[in-house]
mmCIF file of C-alpha atoms and ligand atoms in Angstrom:
data_model
loop_
_atom_site.group_PDB
_atom_site.id
_atom_site.type_symbol
_atom_site.label_atom_id
_atom_site.label_comp_id
_atom_site.label_asym_id
_atom_site.label_seq_id
_atom_site.Cartn_x
_atom_site.Cartn_y
_atom_site.Cartn_z
ATOM 1 C CA UNK A 11 22.112 20.663 6.142
ATOM 2 C CA UNK A 12 22.723 17.534 7.752
ATOM 3 C CA UNK A 13 20.061 15.172 9.734
ATOM 4 C CA UNK A 14 21.350 14.326 13.033
ATOM 5 C CA UNK A 15 20.562 11.319 15.236
ATOM 6 C CA UNK A 16 18.929 11.486 18.722
ATOM 7 C CA UNK A 17 21.138 9.243 20.369
ATOM 8 C CA UNK A 18 22.724 11.912 22.786
ATOM 9 C CA UNK A 19 19.238 13.206 24.065
ATOM 10 C CA UNK A 20 18.985 13.325 27.675
ATOM 11 C CA UNK A 21 15.037 12.762 29.077
ATOM 12 C CA UNK A 22 15.746 14.725 32.313
ATOM 13 C CA UNK A 23 17.152 17.679 30.485
ATOM 14 C CA UNK A 24 14.844 20.455 29.373
ATOM 15 C CA UNK A 25 13.438 19.613 25.860
ATOM 16 C CA UNK A 26 14.647 23.314 24.867
ATOM 17 C CA UNK A 27 17.251 25.464 25.935
ATOM 18 C CA UNK A 28 18.270 28.759 24.861
ATOM 19 C CA UNK A 29 21.531 30.091 26.496
ATOM 20 C CA UNK A 30 22.658 33.856 25.615
ATOM 21 C CA UNK A 31 21.794 33.512 22.279
ATOM 22 C CA UNK A 32 22.570 36.610 19.919
ATOM 23 C CA UNK A 33 21.399 36.344 16.204
ATOM 24 C CA UNK A 34 23.113 38.878 13.739
ATOM 25 C CA UNK A 35 22.420 38.882 9.926
ATOM 26 C CA UNK A 36 23.818 40.743 7.634
ATOM 27 C CA UNK A 37 22.004 42.918 5.604
ATOM 28 C CA UNK A 38 22.273 43.535 1.638
ATOM 29 C CA UNK A 39 24.110 47.084 2.544
ATOM 30 C CA UNK A 40 27.033 44.787 4.201
ATOM 31 C CA UNK A 41 25.899 45.974 7.581
ATOM 32 C CA UNK A 42 24.845 43.584 10.389
ATOM 33 C CA UNK A 43 21.042 43.295 11.873
ATOM 34 C CA UNK A 44 20.582 41.691 15.211
ATOM 35 C CA UNK A 45 17.375 40.118 15.363
ATOM 36 C CA UNK A 46 17.977 38.626 18.763
ATOM 37 C CA UNK A 47 20.063 39.249 21.651
ATOM 38 C CA UNK A 48 20.837 37.593 25.076
ATOM 39 C CA UNK A 49 18.147 35.381 24.510
ATOM 40 C CA UNK A 50 17.510 32.512 27.350
ATOM 41 C CA UNK A 51 14.396 30.254 27.408
ATOM 42 C CA UNK A 52 13.942 27.183 28.446
ATOM 43 C CA UNK A 53 10.790 24.693 27.480
ATOM 44 C CA UNK A 54 10.522 21.652 29.622
ATOM 45 C CA UNK A 55 9.619 18.095 28.264
ATOM 46 C CA UNK A 56 5.526 17.870 27.099
ATOM 47 C CA UNK A 57 5.290 21.896 27.705
ATOM 48 C CA UNK A 58 3.255 24.348 25.766
ATOM 49 C CA UNK A 59 5.018 27.492 24.935
ATOM 50 C CA UNK A 60 3.354 30.523 23.049
ATOM 51 C CA UNK A 61 5.609 33.286 21.914
ATOM 52 C CA UNK A 62 4.140 36.646 21.343
ATOM 53 C CA UNK A 63 5.643 39.850 20.332
ATOM 54 C CA UNK A 64 5.760 42.632 18.109
ATOM 55 C CA UNK A 65 5.990 42.373 14.626
ATOM 56 C CA UNK A 66 9.458 41.861 13.455
ATOM 57 C CA UNK A 67 10.699 41.383 16.767
ATOM 58 C CA UNK A 68 13.056 38.072 16.031
ATOM 59 C CA UNK A 69 9.714 35.494 16.758
ATOM 60 C CA UNK A 70 10.478 33.415 13.780
ATOM 61 C CA UNK A 71 14.288 33.689 13.902
ATOM 62 C CA UNK A 72 14.122 32.092 17.645
ATOM 63 C CA UNK A 73 12.113 29.161 15.818
ATOM 64 C CA UNK A 74 14.955 28.670 13.023
ATOM 65 C CA UNK A 75 17.559 28.677 15.754
ATOM 66 C CA UNK A 76 15.512 25.812 17.706
ATOM 67 C CA UNK A 77 15.009 24.269 14.405
ATOM 68 C CA UNK A 78 18.556 24.143 13.257
ATOM 69 C CA UNK A 79 17.982 25.748 10.119
ATOM 70 C CA UNK A 80 20.034 28.744 11.108
ATOM 71 C CA UNK A 81 23.038 28.876 13.718
ATOM 72 C CA UNK A 82 23.384 31.509 16.801
ATOM 73 C CA UNK A 83 25.873 34.064 16.304
ATOM 74 C CA UNK A 84 26.562 33.647 19.908
ATOM 75 C CA UNK A 85 25.039 31.438 22.811
ATOM 76 C CA UNK A 86 24.164 27.591 22.943
ATOM 77 C CA UNK A 87 20.973 26.061 21.640
ATOM 78 C CA UNK A 88 20.174 22.676 22.961
ATOM 79 C CA UNK A 89 17.407 19.854 22.827
ATOM 80 C CA UNK A 90 17.694 17.624 25.301
ATOM 81 C CA UNK A 91 20.703 18.655 26.591
ATOM 82 C CA UNK A 92 22.973 18.291 23.126
ATOM 83 C CA UNK A 93 23.943 21.214 21.285
ATOM 84 C CA UNK A 94 21.788 21.818 18.025
ATOM 85 C CA UNK A 95 23.691 20.717 14.810
ATOM 86 C CA UNK A 96 21.538 21.118 11.577
ATOM 87 C CA UNK A 97 18.196 19.882 11.419
ATOM 88 C CA UNK A 98 17.102 16.883 13.786
ATOM 89 C CA UNK A 99 14.553 14.118 13.248
ATOM 90 C CA UNK A 100 13.429 14.606 16.365
ATOM 91 C CA UNK A 101 11.718 18.120 15.213
ATOM 92 C CA UNK A 102 8.061 18.529 13.569
ATOM 93 C CA UNK A 103 7.216 22.198 11.904
ATOM 94 C CA UNK A 104 4.102 23.752 11.109
ATOM 95 C CA UNK A 105 4.227 26.708 9.521
ATOM 96 C CA UNK A 106 1.731 29.514 8.406
ATOM 97 C CA UNK A 107 1.850 28.332 4.369
ATOM 98 C CA UNK A 108 0.776 24.407 4.241
ATOM 99 C CA UNK A 109 4.392 22.299 3.637
ATOM 100 C CA UNK A 110 2.254 19.872 1.419
ATOM 101 C CA UNK A 111 3.243 18.572 -1.972
ATOM 102 C CA UNK A 112 0.368 19.913 -4.408
ATOM 103 C CA UNK A 113 1.239 16.662 -6.400
ATOM 104 C CA UNK A 114 0.767 14.014 -4.044
ATOM 105 C CA UNK A 115 -2.785 12.548 -2.514
ATOM 106 C CA UNK A 116 -3.472 13.369 0.555
ATOM 107 C CA UNK A 117 -2.435 9.921 1.815
ATOM 108 C CA UNK A 118 0.810 10.263 0.463
ATOM 109 C CA UNK A 119 1.819 13.483 1.666
ATOM 110 C CA UNK A 120 0.900 12.107 4.984
ATOM 111 C CA UNK A 121 2.886 9.187 3.885
ATOM 112 C CA UNK A 122 5.682 10.926 2.718
ATOM 113 C CA UNK A 123 7.637 11.777 6.345
ATOM 114 C CA UNK A 124 7.677 8.004 7.538
ATOM 115 C CA UNK A 125 8.974 7.216 3.885
ATOM 116 C CA UNK A 126 11.487 9.802 3.843
ATOM 117 C CA UNK A 127 12.434 7.963 7.588
ATOM 118 C CA UNK A 128 12.831 4.392 6.337
ATOM 119 C CA UNK A 129 9.339 3.059 7.414
ATOM 120 C CA UNK A 130 8.578 0.500 5.083
ATOM 121 C CA UNK A 131 5.538 1.402 3.036
ATOM 122 C CA UNK A 132 2.727 -0.788 4.425
ATOM 123 C CA UNK A 133 3.713 0.667 7.656
ATOM 124 C CA UNK A 134 3.900 4.246 6.773
ATOM 125 C CA UNK A 135 0.529 3.598 5.243
ATOM 126 C CA UNK A 136 -1.140 2.487 8.370
ATOM 127 C CA UNK A 137 0.322 5.121 10.304
ATOM 128 C CA UNK A 138 -0.685 7.832 7.322
ATOM 129 C CA UNK A 139 -4.501 6.274 7.443
ATOM 130 C CA UNK A 140 -4.334 6.215 11.441
ATOM 131 C CA UNK A 141 -3.588 10.305 11.645
ATOM 132 C CA UNK A 142 -5.928 11.013 8.712
ATOM 133 C CA UNK A 143 -8.776 9.423 11.063
ATOM 134 C CA UNK A 144 -7.721 11.393 13.776
ATOM 135 C CA UNK A 145 -7.902 14.591 11.602
ATOM 136 C CA UNK A 146 -10.949 13.593 10.428
ATOM 137 C CA UNK A 147 -9.780 12.869 6.873
ATOM 138 C CA UNK A 148 -10.263 9.531 6.260
ATOM 139 C CA UNK A 149 -12.787 9.820 3.180
ATOM 140 C CA UNK A 150 -10.324 12.393 1.891
ATOM 141 C CA UNK A 151 -7.334 10.488 1.316
ATOM 142 C CA UNK A 152 -7.071 10.367 -2.325
ATOM 143 C CA UNK A 153 -7.937 13.998 -3.035
ATOM 144 C CA UNK A 154 -5.113 16.421 -3.875
ATOM 145 C CA UNK A 155 -4.027 19.540 -1.661
ATOM 146 C CA UNK A 156 -6.012 21.948 -4.048
ATOM 147 C CA UNK A 157 -9.186 20.059 -3.654
ATOM 148 C CA UNK A 158 -9.418 20.592 -0.275
ATOM 149 C CA UNK A 159 -10.359 23.669 2.063
ATOM 150 C CA UNK A 160 -7.835 26.181 3.898
ATOM 151 C CA UNK A 161 -8.724 23.978 7.292
ATOM 152 C CA UNK A 162 -8.593 20.780 5.649
ATOM 153 C CA UNK A 163 -4.967 21.302 4.236
ATOM 154 C CA UNK A 164 -4.318 22.466 7.572
ATOM 155 C CA UNK A 165 -5.529 19.204 8.987
ATOM 156 C CA UNK A 166 -3.075 17.468 6.369
ATOM 157 C CA UNK A 167 -0.270 19.469 7.564
ATOM 158 C CA UNK A 168 -0.841 18.492 11.230
ATOM 159 C CA UNK A 169 -1.499 14.869 10.471
ATOM 160 C CA UNK A 170 1.955 14.910 8.227
ATOM 161 C CA UNK A 171 3.578 16.486 11.299
ATOM 162 C CA UNK A 172 2.520 14.398 13.870
ATOM 163 C CA UNK A 173 2.765 11.037 12.092
ATOM 164 C CA UNK A 174 6.248 11.486 12.711
ATOM 165 C CA UNK A 175 6.241 11.338 16.344
ATOM 166 C CA UNK A 176 8.175 14.773 17.003
ATOM 167 C CA UNK A 177 9.489 15.364 20.521
ATOM 168 C CA UNK A 178 9.486 18.853 19.627
ATOM 169 C CA UNK A 179 6.931 20.829 17.605
ATOM 170 C CA UNK A 180 7.689 24.459 16.116
ATOM 171 C CA UNK A 181 4.624 26.271 14.997
ATOM 172 C CA UNK A 182 4.794 29.659 13.541
ATOM 173 C CA UNK A 183 1.644 31.329 13.250
ATOM 174 C CA UNK A 184 -0.078 28.061 11.668
ATOM 175 C CA UNK A 185 -3.503 28.891 11.702
ATOM 176 C CA UNK A 186 -3.052 32.759 10.816
ATOM 177 C CA UNK A 187 -4.128 32.492 7.540
ATOM 178 C CA UNK A 188 -7.633 30.827 8.540
ATOM 179 C CA UNK A 189 -10.940 32.406 9.120
ATOM 180 C CA UNK A 190 -11.925 32.986 12.596
ATOM 181 C CA UNK A 191 -14.088 30.279 13.205
ATOM 182 C CA UNK A 192 -11.596 27.863 11.677
ATOM 183 C CA UNK A 193 -9.456 29.125 13.860
ATOM 184 C CA UNK A 194 -10.811 28.290 16.603
ATOM 185 C CA UNK A 195 -11.462 24.747 15.548
ATOM 186 C CA UNK A 196 -7.860 24.403 14.889
ATOM 187 C CA UNK A 197 -6.688 25.329 17.935
ATOM 188 C CA UNK A 198 -9.147 22.740 19.772
ATOM 189 C CA UNK A 199 -7.900 20.016 17.492
ATOM 190 C CA UNK A 200 -4.313 20.947 17.977
ATOM 191 C CA UNK A 201 -4.918 20.411 21.716
ATOM 192 C CA UNK A 202 -6.522 17.200 21.405
ATOM 193 C CA UNK A 203 -3.769 16.003 18.783
ATOM 194 C CA UNK A 204 -1.048 17.350 21.360
ATOM 195 C CA UNK A 205 -2.549 15.776 24.358
ATOM 196 C CA UNK A 206 -0.793 12.592 25.417
ATOM 197 C CA UNK A 207 2.111 12.582 22.792
ATOM 198 C CA UNK A 208 4.546 14.188 25.150
ATOM 199 C CA UNK A 209 5.587 16.892 22.705
ATOM 200 C CA UNK A 210 6.792 19.652 23.352
ATOM 201 C CA UNK A 211 5.607 23.217 21.496
ATOM 202 C CA UNK A 212 6.892 26.311 20.754
ATOM 203 C CA UNK A 213 3.787 27.849 19.196
ATOM 204 C CA UNK A 214 4.514 31.648 17.490
ATOM 205 C CA UNK A 215 1.526 33.872 17.072
ATOM 206 C CA UNK A 216 0.535 37.314 16.740
ATOM 207 C CA UNK A 217 -2.863 36.316 18.163
ATOM 208 C CA UNK A 218 -2.620 37.092 22.046
ATOM 209 C CA UNK A 219 -5.933 34.957 22.884
ATOM 210 C CA UNK A 220 -4.904 32.083 20.723
ATOM 211 C CA UNK A 221 -1.563 31.938 22.893
ATOM 212 C CA UNK A 222 -3.732 32.278 26.299
ATOM 213 C CA UNK A 223 -6.089 29.423 25.016
ATOM 214 C CA UNK A 224 -3.344 27.222 24.004
ATOM 215 C CA UNK A 225 -0.411 27.017 26.390
ATOM 216 C CA UNK A 226 1.041 26.308 29.547
ATOM 217 C CA UNK A 227 3.128 29.655 29.287
ATOM 218 C CA UNK A 228 3.181 32.880 27.225
ATOM 219 C CA UNK A 229 6.703 34.452 26.872
ATOM 220 C CA UNK A 230 6.453 38.364 25.952
ATOM 221 C CA UNK A 231 9.194 39.315 23.587
ATOM 222 C CA UNK A 232 10.433 43.084 23.679
ATOM 223 C CA UNK A 233 10.349 45.047 20.476
ATOM 224 C CA UNK A 234 13.263 44.083 18.225
ATOM 225 C CA UNK A 235 16.124 42.922 18.528
ATOM 226 C CA UNK A 236 14.245 40.726 20.791
ATOM 227 C CA UNK A 237 14.648 39.355 24.133
ATOM 228 C CA UNK A 238 12.555 38.005 26.456
ATOM 229 C CA UNK A 239 10.687 40.354 28.635
ATOM 230 C CA UNK A 240 8.274 38.351 30.963
ATOM 231 C CA UNK A 241 6.963 34.859 31.030
ATOM 232 C CA UNK A 242 3.599 34.401 32.183
ATOM 233 C CA UNK A 243 2.327 31.344 33.401
ATOM 234 C CA UNK A 244 -1.371 29.925 32.337
ATOM 235 C CA UNK A 245 -3.085 28.246 35.390
ATOM 236 C CA UNK A 246 -6.311 27.478 33.107
ATOM 237 C CA UNK A 247 -7.340 24.105 33.469
ATOM 238 C CA UNK A 248 -6.864 21.800 30.579
ATOM 239 C CA UNK A 249 -8.776 20.050 28.600
ATOM 240 C CA UNK A 250 -9.514 23.616 27.123
ATOM 241 C CA UNK A 251 -11.924 24.703 24.439
ATOM 242 C CA UNK A 252 -10.805 28.242 22.786
ATOM 243 C CA UNK A 253 -14.479 29.450 22.324
ATOM 244 C CA UNK A 254 -15.639 28.733 26.057
ATOM 245 C CA UNK A 255 -12.384 29.560 27.794
ATOM 246 C CA UNK A 256 -12.219 32.946 26.462
ATOM 247 C CA UNK A 257 -15.058 33.923 28.464
ATOM 248 C CA UNK A 258 -13.774 32.845 31.877
ATOM 249 C CA UNK A 259 -13.018 35.690 33.896
ATOM 250 C CA UNK A 260 -9.582 34.375 34.898
ATOM 251 C CA UNK A 261 -9.006 34.354 31.160
ATOM 252 C CA UNK A 262 -9.975 37.708 31.096
ATOM 253 C CA UNK A 263 -7.807 38.486 33.982
ATOM 254 C CA UNK A 264 -4.318 36.927 32.659
ATOM 255 C CA UNK A 265 -5.504 38.622 28.754
ATOM 256 C CA UNK A 266 -5.042 42.095 30.582
ATOM 257 C CA UNK A 267 -1.623 41.218 32.814
ATOM 258 C CA UNK A 268 -0.028 39.949 29.340
ATOM 259 C CA UNK A 269 -1.180 42.682 27.221
ATOM 260 C CA UNK A 270 0.092 45.242 29.586
ATOM 261 C CA UNK A 271 3.338 43.963 29.051
ATOM 262 C CA UNK A 272 3.117 43.242 25.318
ATOM 263 C CA UNK A 273 1.468 46.318 24.832
ATOM 264 C CA UNK A 274 4.045 48.394 25.370
ATOM 265 C CA UNK A 275 6.142 46.640 23.083
ATOM 266 C CA UNK A 276 3.864 46.877 20.587
ATOM 267 C CA UNK A 277 3.636 50.947 20.850
ATOM 268 C CA UNK A 278 7.580 50.917 20.825
ATOM 269 C CA UNK A 279 7.740 49.503 17.639
ATOM 270 C CA UNK A 280 4.742 51.507 15.976
ATOM 271 C CA UNK A 281 6.498 54.729 17.405
ATOM 272 C CA UNK A 282 9.926 53.474 15.670
ATOM 273 C CA UNK A 283 8.165 52.865 12.741
ATOM 274 C CA UNK A 284 6.314 56.225 12.492
ATOM 275 C CA UNK A 285 9.353 57.791 13.139
ATOM 276 C CA UNK A 286 11.110 55.944 10.118
ATOM 277 C CA UNK A 287 8.001 56.747 8.078
ATOM 278 C CA UNK A 288 8.680 60.780 9.451
HETATM 279 N N1 LIG B 305 17.706 36.102 6.704
HETATM 280 C C1 LIG B 305 17.421 37.640 7.092
HETATM 281 N N2 LIG B 305 18.235 37.831 6.508
HETATM 282 C C2 LIG B 305 18.128 39.609 6.674
HETATM 283 N N3 LIG B 305 17.394 39.960 7.906
HETATM 284 C C3 LIG B 305 16.611 39.025 8.699
HETATM 285 C C4 LIG B 305 16.497 37.729 7.917
HETATM 286 N N4 LIG B 305 15.576 37.243 8.692
HETATM 287 C C5 LIG B 305 14.896 38.100 9.773
HETATM 288 N N5 LIG B 305 15.770 39.055 9.650
HETATM 289 C C6 LIG B 305 15.239 40.338 10.327
HETATM 290 O O1 LIG B 305 15.326 40.086 11.744
HETATM 291 C C7 LIG B 305 14.147 40.632 12.303
HETATM 292 C C8 LIG B 305 13.205 39.467 12.765
HETATM 293 O O2 LIG B 305 12.685 38.870 12.214
HETATM 294 P P1 LIG B 305 11.845 37.763 12.078
HETATM 295 O O3 LIG B 305 11.215 37.361 10.783
HETATM 296 O O4 LIG B 305 12.433 36.669 12.996
HETATM 297 O O5 LIG B 305 10.800 38.360 13.157
HETATM 298 P P2 LIG B 305 9.289 37.957 13.535
HETATM 299 O O6 LIG B 305 8.883 38.247 15.183
HETATM 300 O O7 LIG B 305 8.841 36.484 13.308
HETATM 301 O O8 LIG B 305 8.048 39.335 12.857
HETATM 302 P P3 LIG B 305 6.658 38.789 12.482
HETATM 303 O O9 LIG B 305 5.628 39.177 13.717
HETATM 304 O O10 LIG B 305 6.497 40.119 11.388
HETATM 305 O O11 LIG B 305 6.629 37.317 11.493
HETATM 306 C C9 LIG B 305 13.200 41.611 11.355
HETATM 307 O O12 LIG B 305 14.118 43.004 11.406
HETATM 308 C C10 LIG B 305 14.080 40.881 9.957
HETATM 309 O O13 LIG B 305 13.941 42.043 8.990
#
């Protein structure tokens, strides 16, 4: 997989654009399985977009296409106006599993990205320490990942991503392994870290409350193979705090609206599952 420099980017183009995208995988039996089809999606520069949809519909596949880890079978994926060709240095990832090196200290983990990108060691260390301070882990820099809590490991993963100054951030259920309270705290921290970076975020989640609390737009995908069913603009003011905003009447109203769209797709997926089981 090649790493592509960002010399052809255009600041006026959308950060991410998928046009008429289809992705089919070949299955072990030799058949083709279409994961996403007719997918058109635009994420503007600096926008936070959450993607929700029933299980197995194609949300992660959509992210892997944007990341350059997979190529579309049909259609185009563009980042800042230029087609995606392999993994792009402008893109940062945070997944459900913590992408940390278990044999490296916290500081060394956060320095890894800048070092890989050729930043001299003293500067990489300064930048890593700055981000560790932002995520409240300055006094943990000499620990190893196994000596941290799940929330702390997630903070290391966030610091390790933000330290590379990504213009695009792809997040695939990053907080789903955490307990409910830590999850809400991490969402608040993510919003604080993201504010002012100008980066565009695509955040995949199963949690509709989380998606509304975080995003500018919530994209509802259909039962698989996925396409975009509906896009909801979240007109809640920022800054937001997850625990208080979810009690606001407007939040509850938005939740109902989106659930009436998403719930239908979830039912379709469940019924299909029941038919397979029958
Ligand atoms: N590499 C692959 N080879 C074959 N099929 C795949 C591959 N990756 C994904 N799929 C299939 O494509 C479909 C979409 O998968 P994907 O992981 O994108 O769904 P998802 O919406 O992220 O699921 P979940 O919500 O459960 O995490 C599924 O039916 C899955 O089995």
